[in-house]
PDB file of C-alpha atoms and ligand atoms in Angstrom:
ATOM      1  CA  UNK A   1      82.433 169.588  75.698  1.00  0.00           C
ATOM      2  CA  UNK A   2      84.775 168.212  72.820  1.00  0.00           C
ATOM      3  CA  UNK A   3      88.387 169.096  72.440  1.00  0.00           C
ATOM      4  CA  UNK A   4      89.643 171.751  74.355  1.00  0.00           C
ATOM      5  CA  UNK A   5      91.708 174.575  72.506  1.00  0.00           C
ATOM      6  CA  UNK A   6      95.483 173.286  71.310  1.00  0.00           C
ATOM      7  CA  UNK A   7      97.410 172.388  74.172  1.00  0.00           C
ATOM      8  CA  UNK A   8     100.309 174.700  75.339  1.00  0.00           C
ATOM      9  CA  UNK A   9     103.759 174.907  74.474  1.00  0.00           C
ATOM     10  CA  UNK A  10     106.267 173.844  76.656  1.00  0.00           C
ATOM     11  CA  UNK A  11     107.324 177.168  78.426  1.00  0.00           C
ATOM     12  CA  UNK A  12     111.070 177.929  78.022  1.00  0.00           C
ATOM     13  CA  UNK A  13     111.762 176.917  81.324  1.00  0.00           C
ATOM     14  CA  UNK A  14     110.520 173.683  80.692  1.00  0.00           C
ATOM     15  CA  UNK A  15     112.175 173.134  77.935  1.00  0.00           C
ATOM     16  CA  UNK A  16     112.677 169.194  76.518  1.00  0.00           C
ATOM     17  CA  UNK A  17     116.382 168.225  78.014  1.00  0.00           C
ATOM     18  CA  UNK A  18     117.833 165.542  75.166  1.00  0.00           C
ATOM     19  CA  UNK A  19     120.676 165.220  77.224  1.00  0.00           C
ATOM     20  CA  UNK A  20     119.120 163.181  80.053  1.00  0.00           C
ATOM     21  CA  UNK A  21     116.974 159.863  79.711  1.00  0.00           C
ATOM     22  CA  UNK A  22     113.394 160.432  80.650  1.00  0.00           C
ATOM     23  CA  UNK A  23     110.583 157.863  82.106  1.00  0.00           C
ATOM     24  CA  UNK A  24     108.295 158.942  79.591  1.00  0.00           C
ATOM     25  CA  UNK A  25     110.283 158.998  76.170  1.00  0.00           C
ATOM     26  CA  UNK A  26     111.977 155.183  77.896  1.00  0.00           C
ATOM     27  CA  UNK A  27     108.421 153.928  78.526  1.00  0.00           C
ATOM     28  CA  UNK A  28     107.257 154.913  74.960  1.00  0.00           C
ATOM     29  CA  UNK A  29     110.462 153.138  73.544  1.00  0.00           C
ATOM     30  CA  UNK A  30     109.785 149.706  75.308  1.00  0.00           C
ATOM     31  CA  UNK A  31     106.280 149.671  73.971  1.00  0.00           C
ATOM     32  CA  UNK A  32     107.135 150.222  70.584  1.00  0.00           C
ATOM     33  CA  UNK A  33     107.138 153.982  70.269  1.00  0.00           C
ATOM     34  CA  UNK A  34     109.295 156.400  68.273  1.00  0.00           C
ATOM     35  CA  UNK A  35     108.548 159.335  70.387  1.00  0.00           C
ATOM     36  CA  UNK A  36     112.062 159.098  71.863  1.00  0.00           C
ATOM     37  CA  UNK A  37     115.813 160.227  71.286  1.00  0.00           C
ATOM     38  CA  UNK A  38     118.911 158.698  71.197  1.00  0.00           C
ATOM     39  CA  UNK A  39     119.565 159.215  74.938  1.00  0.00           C
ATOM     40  CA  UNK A  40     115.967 157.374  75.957  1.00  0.00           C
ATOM     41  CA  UNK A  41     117.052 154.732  73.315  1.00  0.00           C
ATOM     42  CA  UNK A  42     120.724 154.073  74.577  1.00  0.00           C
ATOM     43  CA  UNK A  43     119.255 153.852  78.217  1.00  0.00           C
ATOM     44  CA  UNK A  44     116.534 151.380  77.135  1.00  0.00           C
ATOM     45  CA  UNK A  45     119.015 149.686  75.639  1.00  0.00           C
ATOM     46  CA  UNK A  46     121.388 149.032  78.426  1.00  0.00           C
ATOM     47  CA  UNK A  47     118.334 148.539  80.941  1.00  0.00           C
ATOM     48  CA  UNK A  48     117.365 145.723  78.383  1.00  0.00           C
ATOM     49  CA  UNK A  49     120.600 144.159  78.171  1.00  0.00           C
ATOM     50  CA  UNK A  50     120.708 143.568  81.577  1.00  0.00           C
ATOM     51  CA  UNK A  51     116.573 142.744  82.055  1.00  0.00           C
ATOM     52  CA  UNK A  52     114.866 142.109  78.322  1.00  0.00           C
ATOM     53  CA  UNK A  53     111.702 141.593  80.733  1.00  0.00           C
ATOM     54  CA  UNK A  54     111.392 145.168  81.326  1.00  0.00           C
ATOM     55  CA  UNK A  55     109.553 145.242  77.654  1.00  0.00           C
ATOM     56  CA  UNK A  56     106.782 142.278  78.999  1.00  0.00           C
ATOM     57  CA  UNK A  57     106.394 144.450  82.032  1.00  0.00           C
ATOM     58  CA  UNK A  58     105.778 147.699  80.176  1.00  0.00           C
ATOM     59  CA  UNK A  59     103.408 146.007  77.653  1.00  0.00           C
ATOM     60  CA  UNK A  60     101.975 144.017  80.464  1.00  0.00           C
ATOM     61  CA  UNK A  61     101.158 147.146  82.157  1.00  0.00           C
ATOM     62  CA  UNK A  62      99.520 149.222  79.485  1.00  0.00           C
ATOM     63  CA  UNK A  63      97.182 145.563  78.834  1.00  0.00           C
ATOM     64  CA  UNK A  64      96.238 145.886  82.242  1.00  0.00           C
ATOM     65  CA  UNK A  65      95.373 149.271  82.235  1.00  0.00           C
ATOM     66  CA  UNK A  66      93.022 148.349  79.504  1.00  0.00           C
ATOM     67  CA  UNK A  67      91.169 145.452  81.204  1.00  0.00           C
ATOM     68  CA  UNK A  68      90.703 148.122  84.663  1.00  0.00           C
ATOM     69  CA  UNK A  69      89.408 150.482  82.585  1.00  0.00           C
ATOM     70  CA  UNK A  70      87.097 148.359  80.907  1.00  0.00           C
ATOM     71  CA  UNK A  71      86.094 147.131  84.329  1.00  0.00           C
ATOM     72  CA  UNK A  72      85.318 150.862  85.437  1.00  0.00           C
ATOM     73  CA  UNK A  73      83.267 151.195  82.240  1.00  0.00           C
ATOM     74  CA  UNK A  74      80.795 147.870  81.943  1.00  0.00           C
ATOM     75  CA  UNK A  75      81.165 147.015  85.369  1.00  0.00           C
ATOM     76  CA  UNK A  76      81.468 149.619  87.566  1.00  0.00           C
ATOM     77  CA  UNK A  77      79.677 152.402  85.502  1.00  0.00           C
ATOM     78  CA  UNK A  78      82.133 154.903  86.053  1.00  0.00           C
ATOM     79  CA  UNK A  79      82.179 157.730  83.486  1.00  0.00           C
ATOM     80  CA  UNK A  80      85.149 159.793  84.656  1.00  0.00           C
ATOM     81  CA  UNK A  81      88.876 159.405  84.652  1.00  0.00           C
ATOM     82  CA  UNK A  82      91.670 161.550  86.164  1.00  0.00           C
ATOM     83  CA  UNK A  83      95.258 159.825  84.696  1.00  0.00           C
ATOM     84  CA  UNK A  84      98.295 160.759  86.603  1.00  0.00           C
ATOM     85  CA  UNK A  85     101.615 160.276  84.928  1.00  0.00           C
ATOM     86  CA  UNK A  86     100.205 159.641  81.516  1.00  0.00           C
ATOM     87  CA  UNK A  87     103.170 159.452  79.654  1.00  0.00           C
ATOM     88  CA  UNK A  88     103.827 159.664  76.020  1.00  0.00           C
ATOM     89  CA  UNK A  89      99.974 159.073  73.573  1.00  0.00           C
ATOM     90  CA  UNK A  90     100.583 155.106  72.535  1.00  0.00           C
ATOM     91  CA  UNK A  91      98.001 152.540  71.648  1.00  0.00           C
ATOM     92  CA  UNK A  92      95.150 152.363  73.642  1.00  0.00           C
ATOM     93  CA  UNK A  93      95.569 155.592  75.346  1.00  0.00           C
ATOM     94  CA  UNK A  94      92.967 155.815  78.258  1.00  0.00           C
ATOM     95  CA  UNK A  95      90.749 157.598  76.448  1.00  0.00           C
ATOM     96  CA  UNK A  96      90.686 155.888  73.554  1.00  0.00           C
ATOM     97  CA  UNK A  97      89.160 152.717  75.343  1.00  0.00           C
ATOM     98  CA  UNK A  98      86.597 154.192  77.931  1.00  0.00           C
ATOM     99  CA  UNK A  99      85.238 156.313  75.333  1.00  0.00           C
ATOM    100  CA  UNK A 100      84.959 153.481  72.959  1.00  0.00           C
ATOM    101  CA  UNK A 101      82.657 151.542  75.915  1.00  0.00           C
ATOM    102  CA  UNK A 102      81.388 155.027  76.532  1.00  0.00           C
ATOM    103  CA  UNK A 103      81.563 158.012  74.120  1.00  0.00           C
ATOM    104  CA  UNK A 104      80.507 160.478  77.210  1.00  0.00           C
ATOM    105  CA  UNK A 105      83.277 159.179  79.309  1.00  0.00           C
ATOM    106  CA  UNK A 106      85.198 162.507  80.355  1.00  0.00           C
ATOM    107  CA  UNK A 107      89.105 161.972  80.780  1.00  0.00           C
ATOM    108  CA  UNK A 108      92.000 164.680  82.759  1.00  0.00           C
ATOM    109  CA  UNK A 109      95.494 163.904  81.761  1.00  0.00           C
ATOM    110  CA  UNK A 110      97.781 165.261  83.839  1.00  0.00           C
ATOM    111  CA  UNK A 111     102.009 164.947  83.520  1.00  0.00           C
ATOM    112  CA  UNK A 112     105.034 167.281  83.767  1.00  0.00           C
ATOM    113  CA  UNK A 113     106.977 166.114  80.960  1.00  0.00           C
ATOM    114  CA  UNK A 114     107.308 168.773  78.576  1.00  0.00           C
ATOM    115  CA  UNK A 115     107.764 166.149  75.973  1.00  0.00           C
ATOM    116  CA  UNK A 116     104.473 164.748  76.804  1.00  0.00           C
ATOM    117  CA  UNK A 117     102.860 168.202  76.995  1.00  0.00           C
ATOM    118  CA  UNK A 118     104.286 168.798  73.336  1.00  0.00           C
ATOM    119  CA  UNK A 119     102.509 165.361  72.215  1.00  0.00           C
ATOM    120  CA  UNK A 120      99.141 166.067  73.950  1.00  0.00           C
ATOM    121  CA  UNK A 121      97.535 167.255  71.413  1.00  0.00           C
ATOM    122  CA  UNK A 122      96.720 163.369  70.053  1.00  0.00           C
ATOM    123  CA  UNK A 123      95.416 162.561  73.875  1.00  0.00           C
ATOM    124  CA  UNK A 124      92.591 165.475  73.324  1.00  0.00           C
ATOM    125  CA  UNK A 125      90.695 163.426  70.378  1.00  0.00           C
ATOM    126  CA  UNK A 126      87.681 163.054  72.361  1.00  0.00           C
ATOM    127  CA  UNK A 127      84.056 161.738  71.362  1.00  0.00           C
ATOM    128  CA  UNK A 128      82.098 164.547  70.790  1.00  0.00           C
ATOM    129  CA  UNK A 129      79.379 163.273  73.755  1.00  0.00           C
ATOM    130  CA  UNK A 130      82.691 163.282  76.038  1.00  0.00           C
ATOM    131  CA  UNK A 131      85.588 165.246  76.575  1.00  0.00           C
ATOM    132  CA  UNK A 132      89.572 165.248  77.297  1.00  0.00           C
ATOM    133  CA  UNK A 133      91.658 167.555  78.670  1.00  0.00           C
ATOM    134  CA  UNK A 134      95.475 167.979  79.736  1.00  0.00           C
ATOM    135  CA  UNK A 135      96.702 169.150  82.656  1.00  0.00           C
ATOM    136  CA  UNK A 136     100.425 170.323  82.760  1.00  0.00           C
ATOM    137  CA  UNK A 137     101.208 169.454  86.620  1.00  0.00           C
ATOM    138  CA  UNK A 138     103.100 167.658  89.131  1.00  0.00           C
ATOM    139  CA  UNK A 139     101.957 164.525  91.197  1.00  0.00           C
ATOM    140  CA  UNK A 140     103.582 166.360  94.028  1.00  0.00           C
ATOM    141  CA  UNK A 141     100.571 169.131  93.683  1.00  0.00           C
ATOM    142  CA  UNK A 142      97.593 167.241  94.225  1.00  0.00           C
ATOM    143  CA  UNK A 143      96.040 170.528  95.914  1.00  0.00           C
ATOM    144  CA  UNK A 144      96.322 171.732  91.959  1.00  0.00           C
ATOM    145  CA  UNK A 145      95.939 168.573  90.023  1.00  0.00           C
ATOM    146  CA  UNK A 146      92.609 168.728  91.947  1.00  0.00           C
ATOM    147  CA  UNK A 147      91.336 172.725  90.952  1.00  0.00           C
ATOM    148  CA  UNK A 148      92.679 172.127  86.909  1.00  0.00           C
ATOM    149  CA  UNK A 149      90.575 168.428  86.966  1.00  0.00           C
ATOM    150  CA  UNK A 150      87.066 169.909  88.346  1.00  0.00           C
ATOM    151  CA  UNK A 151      87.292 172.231  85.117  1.00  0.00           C
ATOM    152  CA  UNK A 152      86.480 168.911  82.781  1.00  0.00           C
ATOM    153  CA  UNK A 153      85.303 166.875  85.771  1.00  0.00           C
ATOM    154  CA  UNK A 154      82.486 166.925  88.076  1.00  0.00           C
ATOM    155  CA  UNK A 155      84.466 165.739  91.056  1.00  0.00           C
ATOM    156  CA  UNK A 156      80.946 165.263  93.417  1.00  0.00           C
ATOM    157  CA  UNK A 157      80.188 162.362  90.720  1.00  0.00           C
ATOM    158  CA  UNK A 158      82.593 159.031  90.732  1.00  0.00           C
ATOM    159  CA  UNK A 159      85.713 159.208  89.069  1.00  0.00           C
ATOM    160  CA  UNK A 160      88.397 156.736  88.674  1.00  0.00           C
ATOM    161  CA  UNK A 161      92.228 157.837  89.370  1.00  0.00           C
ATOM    162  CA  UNK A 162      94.524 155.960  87.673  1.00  0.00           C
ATOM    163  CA  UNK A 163      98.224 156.080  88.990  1.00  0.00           C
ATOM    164  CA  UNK A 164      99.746 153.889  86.216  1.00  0.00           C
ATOM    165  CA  UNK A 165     104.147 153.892  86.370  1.00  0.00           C
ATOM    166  CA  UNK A 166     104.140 156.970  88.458  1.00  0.00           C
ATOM    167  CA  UNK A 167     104.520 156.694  92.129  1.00  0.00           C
ATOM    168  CA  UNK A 168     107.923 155.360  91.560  1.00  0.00           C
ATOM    169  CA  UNK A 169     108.768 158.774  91.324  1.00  0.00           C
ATOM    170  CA  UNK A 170     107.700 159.842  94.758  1.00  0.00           C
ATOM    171  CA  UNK A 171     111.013 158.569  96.560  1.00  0.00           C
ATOM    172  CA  UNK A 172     109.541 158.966  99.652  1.00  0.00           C
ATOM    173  CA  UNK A 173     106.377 156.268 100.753  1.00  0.00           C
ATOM    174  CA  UNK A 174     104.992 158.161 103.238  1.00  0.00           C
ATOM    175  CA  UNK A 175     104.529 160.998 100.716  1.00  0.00           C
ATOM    176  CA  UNK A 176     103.522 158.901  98.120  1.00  0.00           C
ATOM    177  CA  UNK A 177     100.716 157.428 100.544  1.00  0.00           C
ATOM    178  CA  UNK A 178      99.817 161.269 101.272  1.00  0.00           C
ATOM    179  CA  UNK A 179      99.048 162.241  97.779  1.00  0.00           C
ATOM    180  CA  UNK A 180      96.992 159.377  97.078  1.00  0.00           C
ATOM    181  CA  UNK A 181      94.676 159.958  99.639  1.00  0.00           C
ATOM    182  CA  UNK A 182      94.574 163.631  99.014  1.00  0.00           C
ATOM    183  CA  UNK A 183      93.615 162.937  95.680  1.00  0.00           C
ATOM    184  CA  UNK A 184      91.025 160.264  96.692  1.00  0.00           C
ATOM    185  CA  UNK A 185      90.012 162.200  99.661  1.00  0.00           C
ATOM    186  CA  UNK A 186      88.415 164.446  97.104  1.00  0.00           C
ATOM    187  CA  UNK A 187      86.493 162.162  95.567  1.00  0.00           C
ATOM    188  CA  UNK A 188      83.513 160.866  96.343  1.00  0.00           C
ATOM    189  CA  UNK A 189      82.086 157.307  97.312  1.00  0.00           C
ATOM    190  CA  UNK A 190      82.178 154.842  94.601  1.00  0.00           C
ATOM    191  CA  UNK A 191      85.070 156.466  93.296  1.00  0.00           C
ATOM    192  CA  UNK A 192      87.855 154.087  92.273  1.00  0.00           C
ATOM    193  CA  UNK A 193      91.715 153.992  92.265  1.00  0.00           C
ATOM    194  CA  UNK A 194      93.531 152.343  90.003  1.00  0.00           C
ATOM    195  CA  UNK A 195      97.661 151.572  90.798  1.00  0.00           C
ATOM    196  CA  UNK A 196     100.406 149.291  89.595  1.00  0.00           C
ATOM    197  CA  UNK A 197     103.837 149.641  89.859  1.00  0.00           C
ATOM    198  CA  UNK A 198     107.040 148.075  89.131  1.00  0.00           C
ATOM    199  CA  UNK A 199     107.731 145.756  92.618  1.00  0.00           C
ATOM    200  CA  UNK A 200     110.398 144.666  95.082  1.00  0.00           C
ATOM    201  CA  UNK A 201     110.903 140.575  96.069  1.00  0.00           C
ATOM    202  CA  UNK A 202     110.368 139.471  92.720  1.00  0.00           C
ATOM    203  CA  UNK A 203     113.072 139.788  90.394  1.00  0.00           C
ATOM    204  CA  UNK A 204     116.222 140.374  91.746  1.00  0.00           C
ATOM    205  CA  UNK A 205     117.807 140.956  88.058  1.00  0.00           C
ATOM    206  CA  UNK A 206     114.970 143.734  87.452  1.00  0.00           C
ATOM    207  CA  UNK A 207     116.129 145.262  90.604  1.00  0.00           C
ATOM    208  CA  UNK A 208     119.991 145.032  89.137  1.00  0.00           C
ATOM    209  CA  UNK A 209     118.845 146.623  86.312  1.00  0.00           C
ATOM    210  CA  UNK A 210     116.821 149.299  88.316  1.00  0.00           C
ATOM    211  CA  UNK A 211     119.548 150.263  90.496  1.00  0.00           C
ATOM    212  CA  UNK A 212     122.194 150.684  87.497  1.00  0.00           C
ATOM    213  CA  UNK A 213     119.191 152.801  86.024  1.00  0.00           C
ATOM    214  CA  UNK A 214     118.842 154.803  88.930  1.00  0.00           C
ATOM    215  CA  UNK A 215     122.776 155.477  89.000  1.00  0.00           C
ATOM    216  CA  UNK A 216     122.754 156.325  85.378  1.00  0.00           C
ATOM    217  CA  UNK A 217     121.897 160.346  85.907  1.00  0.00           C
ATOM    218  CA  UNK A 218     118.231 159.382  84.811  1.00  0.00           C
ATOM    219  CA  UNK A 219     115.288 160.604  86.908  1.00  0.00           C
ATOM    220  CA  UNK A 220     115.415 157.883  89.645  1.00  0.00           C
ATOM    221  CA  UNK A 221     112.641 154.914  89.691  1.00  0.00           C
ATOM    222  CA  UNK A 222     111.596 153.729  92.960  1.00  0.00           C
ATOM    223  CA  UNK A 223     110.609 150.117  93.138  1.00  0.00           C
ATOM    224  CA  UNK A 224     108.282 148.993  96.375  1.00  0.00           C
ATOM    225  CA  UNK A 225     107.459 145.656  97.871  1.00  0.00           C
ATOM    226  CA  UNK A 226     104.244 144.010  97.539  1.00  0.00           C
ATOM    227  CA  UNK A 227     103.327 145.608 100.755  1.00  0.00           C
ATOM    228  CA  UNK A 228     103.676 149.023 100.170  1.00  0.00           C
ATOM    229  CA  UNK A 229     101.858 148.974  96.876  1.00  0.00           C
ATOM    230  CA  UNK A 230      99.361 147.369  98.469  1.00  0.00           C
ATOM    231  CA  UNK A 231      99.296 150.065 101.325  1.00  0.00           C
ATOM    232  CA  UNK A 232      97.999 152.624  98.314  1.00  0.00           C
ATOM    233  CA  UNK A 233      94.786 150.864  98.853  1.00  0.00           C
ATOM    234  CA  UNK A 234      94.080 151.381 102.659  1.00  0.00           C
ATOM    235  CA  UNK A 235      90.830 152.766 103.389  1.00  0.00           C
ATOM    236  CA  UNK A 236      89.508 151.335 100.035  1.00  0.00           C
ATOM    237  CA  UNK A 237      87.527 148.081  99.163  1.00  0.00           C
ATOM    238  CA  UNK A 238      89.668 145.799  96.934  1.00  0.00           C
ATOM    239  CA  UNK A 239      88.099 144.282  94.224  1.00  0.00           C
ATOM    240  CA  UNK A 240      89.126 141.088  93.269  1.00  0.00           C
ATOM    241  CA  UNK A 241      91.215 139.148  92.760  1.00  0.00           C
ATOM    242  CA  UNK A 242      93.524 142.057  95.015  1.00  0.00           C
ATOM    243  CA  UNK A 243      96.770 143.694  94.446  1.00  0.00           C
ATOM    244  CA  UNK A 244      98.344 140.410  91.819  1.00  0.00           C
ATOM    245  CA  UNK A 245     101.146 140.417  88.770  1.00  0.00           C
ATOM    246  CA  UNK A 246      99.029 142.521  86.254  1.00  0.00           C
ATOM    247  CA  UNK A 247      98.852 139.657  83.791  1.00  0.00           C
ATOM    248  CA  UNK A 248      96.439 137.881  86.878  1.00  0.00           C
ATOM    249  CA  UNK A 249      94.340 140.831  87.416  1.00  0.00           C
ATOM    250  CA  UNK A 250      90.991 139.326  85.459  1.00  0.00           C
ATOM    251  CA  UNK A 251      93.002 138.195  82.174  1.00  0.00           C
ATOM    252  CA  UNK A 252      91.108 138.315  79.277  1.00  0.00           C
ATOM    253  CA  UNK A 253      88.990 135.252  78.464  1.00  0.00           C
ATOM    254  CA  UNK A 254      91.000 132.833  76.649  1.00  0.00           C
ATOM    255  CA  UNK A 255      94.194 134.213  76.723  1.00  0.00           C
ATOM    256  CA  UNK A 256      97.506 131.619  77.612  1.00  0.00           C
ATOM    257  CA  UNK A 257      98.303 131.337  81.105  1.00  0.00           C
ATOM    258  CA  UNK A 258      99.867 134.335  82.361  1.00  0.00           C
ATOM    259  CA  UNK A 259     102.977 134.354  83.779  1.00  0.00           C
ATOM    260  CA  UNK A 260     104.366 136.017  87.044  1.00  0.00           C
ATOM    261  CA  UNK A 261     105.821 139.397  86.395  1.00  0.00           C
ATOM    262  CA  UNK A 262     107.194 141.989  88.673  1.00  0.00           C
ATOM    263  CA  UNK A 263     104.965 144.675  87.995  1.00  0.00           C
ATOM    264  CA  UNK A 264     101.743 144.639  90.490  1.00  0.00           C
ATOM    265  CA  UNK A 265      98.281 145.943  90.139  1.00  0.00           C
ATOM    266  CA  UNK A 266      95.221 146.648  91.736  1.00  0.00           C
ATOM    267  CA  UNK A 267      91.514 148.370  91.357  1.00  0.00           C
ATOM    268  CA  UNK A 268      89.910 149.267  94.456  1.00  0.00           C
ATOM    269  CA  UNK A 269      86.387 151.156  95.132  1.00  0.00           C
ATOM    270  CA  UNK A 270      86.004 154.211  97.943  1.00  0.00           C
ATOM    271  CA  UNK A 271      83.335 152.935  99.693  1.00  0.00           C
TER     272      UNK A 271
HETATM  273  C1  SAM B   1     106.868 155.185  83.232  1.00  0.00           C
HETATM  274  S1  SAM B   1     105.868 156.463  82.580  1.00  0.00           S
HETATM  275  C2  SAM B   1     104.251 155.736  82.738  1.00  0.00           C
HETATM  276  C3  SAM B   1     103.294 156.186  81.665  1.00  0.00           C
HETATM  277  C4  SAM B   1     101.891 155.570  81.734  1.00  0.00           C
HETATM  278  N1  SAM B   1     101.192 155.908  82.951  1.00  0.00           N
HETATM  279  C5  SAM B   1     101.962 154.079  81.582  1.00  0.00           C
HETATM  280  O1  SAM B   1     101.935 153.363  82.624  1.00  0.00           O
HETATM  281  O2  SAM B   1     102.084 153.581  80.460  1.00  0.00           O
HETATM  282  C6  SAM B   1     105.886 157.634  83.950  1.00  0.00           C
HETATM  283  C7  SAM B   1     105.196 158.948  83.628  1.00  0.00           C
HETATM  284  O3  SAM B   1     105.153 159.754  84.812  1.00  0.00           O
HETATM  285  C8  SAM B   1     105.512 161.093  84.461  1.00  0.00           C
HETATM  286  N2  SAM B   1     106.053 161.763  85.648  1.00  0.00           N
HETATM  287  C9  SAM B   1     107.247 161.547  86.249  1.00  0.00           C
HETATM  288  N3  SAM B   1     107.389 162.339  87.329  1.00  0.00           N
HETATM  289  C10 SAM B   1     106.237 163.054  87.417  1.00  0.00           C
HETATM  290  C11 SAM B   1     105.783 164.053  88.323  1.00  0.00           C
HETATM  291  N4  SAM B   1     106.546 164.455  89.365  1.00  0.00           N
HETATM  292  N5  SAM B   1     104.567 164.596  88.124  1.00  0.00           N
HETATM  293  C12 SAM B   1     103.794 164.216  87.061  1.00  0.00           C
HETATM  294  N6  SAM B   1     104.177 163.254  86.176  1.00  0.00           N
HETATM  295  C13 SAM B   1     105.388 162.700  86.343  1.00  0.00           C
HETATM  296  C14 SAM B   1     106.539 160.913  83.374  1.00  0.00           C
HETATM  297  O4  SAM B   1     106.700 162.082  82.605  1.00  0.00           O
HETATM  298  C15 SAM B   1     105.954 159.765  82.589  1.00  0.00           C
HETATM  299  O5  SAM B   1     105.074 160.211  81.596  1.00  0.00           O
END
């Protein structure tokens, strides 16, 4: 299968809301982005007055997202990838690098941004040997997430879910917890999860600027400890080196020494 048909528009209830910061359109500003509006920009802004390292964490993030994937690819053979919380199309979008390794790798977006919805169309560019396809959904509906995925995906075969910058906003843990292993629940061994998230105990001037985001009328970001990003994993074999800063998690050959930053990662196997 190649490109599905055009994705579609946002309906009219879903209409883009300029008025109000949004995760995605902030997220696409710190990595260099212009899919954004003054409101995103103005709240990037402030959160990087208070934090400028809210830029290495986002860029940090996307680079490991790269190295995982590449992981899944050479090392771990796995073909198929189910992204939750995609955000805005940037460099090195998911597909973009497993189908390079792998032009038959078959990739499901899923957010419920319209904004991102509106921009999927450049996220759909797949190989012809593979495919992409964009699901228009909320991380809260894993039950559907699920039935719109096995349309592209063969979920009896492995399949790697990545939950990049997303469960942050699931307030609640326990819920958070749930939907991951609903998700991976329906997946079968040698599957693979993929998380990292912004975290708690590290930074307390991140969490300053967090908090003042999170009071700004913006769609709230929940930070966790170590611990409970870690706890994503239970039931699921850690590969190593574990749940680390993402610039630790297997930098790439050569590179300077990383340094610590309060974003934390992990790649785990369903055995
Ligand atoms: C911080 S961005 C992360 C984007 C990308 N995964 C990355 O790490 O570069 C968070 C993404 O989650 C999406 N998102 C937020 N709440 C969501 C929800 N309830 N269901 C699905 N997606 C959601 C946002 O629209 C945004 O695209």
């Amino acid at each position: 299968m190649t490109d599905p048909a055009t994705p579609p528009e946002p309906a009219a209830h879903q209409k883009i809301d300029t008025s109000v910061p949004h995760s995605a359109r902030i997220w696409n500003y710190w990595l260099g982005g212009k899919d954004n509006y003054p409101v995103d920009e103005q709240a990037g802004d402030a959160y990087t007055a208070v934090f400028p390292g809210i830029v290495t964490i986002a860029r940090s993030s996307r680079a490991f997202l790269r190295r995982t994937l590449t992981y899944l690819v050479t090392e771990a053979g796995i073909r198929q990838f189910l992204d939750v919380g995609t955000g805005l199309p940037t460099a090195e979008n998911t597909h973009e690098v497993a189908q390079r390794l792998a032009p038959e790798a078959r990739i499901v977006y899923v957010d419920n941004d319209p904004m991102v919805l509106a921009h999927a169309r450049a996220l759909l560019h797949s190989s012809a040997e593979g495919a992409t396809a964009y699901v228009d959904a909320d991380v809260t509906d894993p039950d559907r997430i699920l039935a719109v995925a096995a349309e592209t995906l063969d979920l009896g075969r492995p399949t790697a879910l990545i939950l990049s910058n997303i469960l942050g906003h699931v307030a609640d843990h326990d819920q958070a917890r749930s939907i991951v292993s609903r998700l991976m629940a329906a997946l079968p061994s040698g599957s693979h999860l993929v998380v990292d998230d912004g975290s708690l105990g590290v930074d307390p001037v991140f969490e300053q600027a967090q908090a003042a985001y999170n009071d700004s009328g913006a769609v709230p970001y929940n930070l966790r400890t170590v611990e409970e990003i870690t706890a994503f994993f239970d039931g699921l074999e850690l590969i190593e080196p574990g749940v680390v800063p993402v610039t630790r998690w297997r930098p790439d050959p050569g590179s300077p020494a990383p340094e610590t930053v309060a974003e934390h990662g992990g790649l785990a196997r369903k055995p």
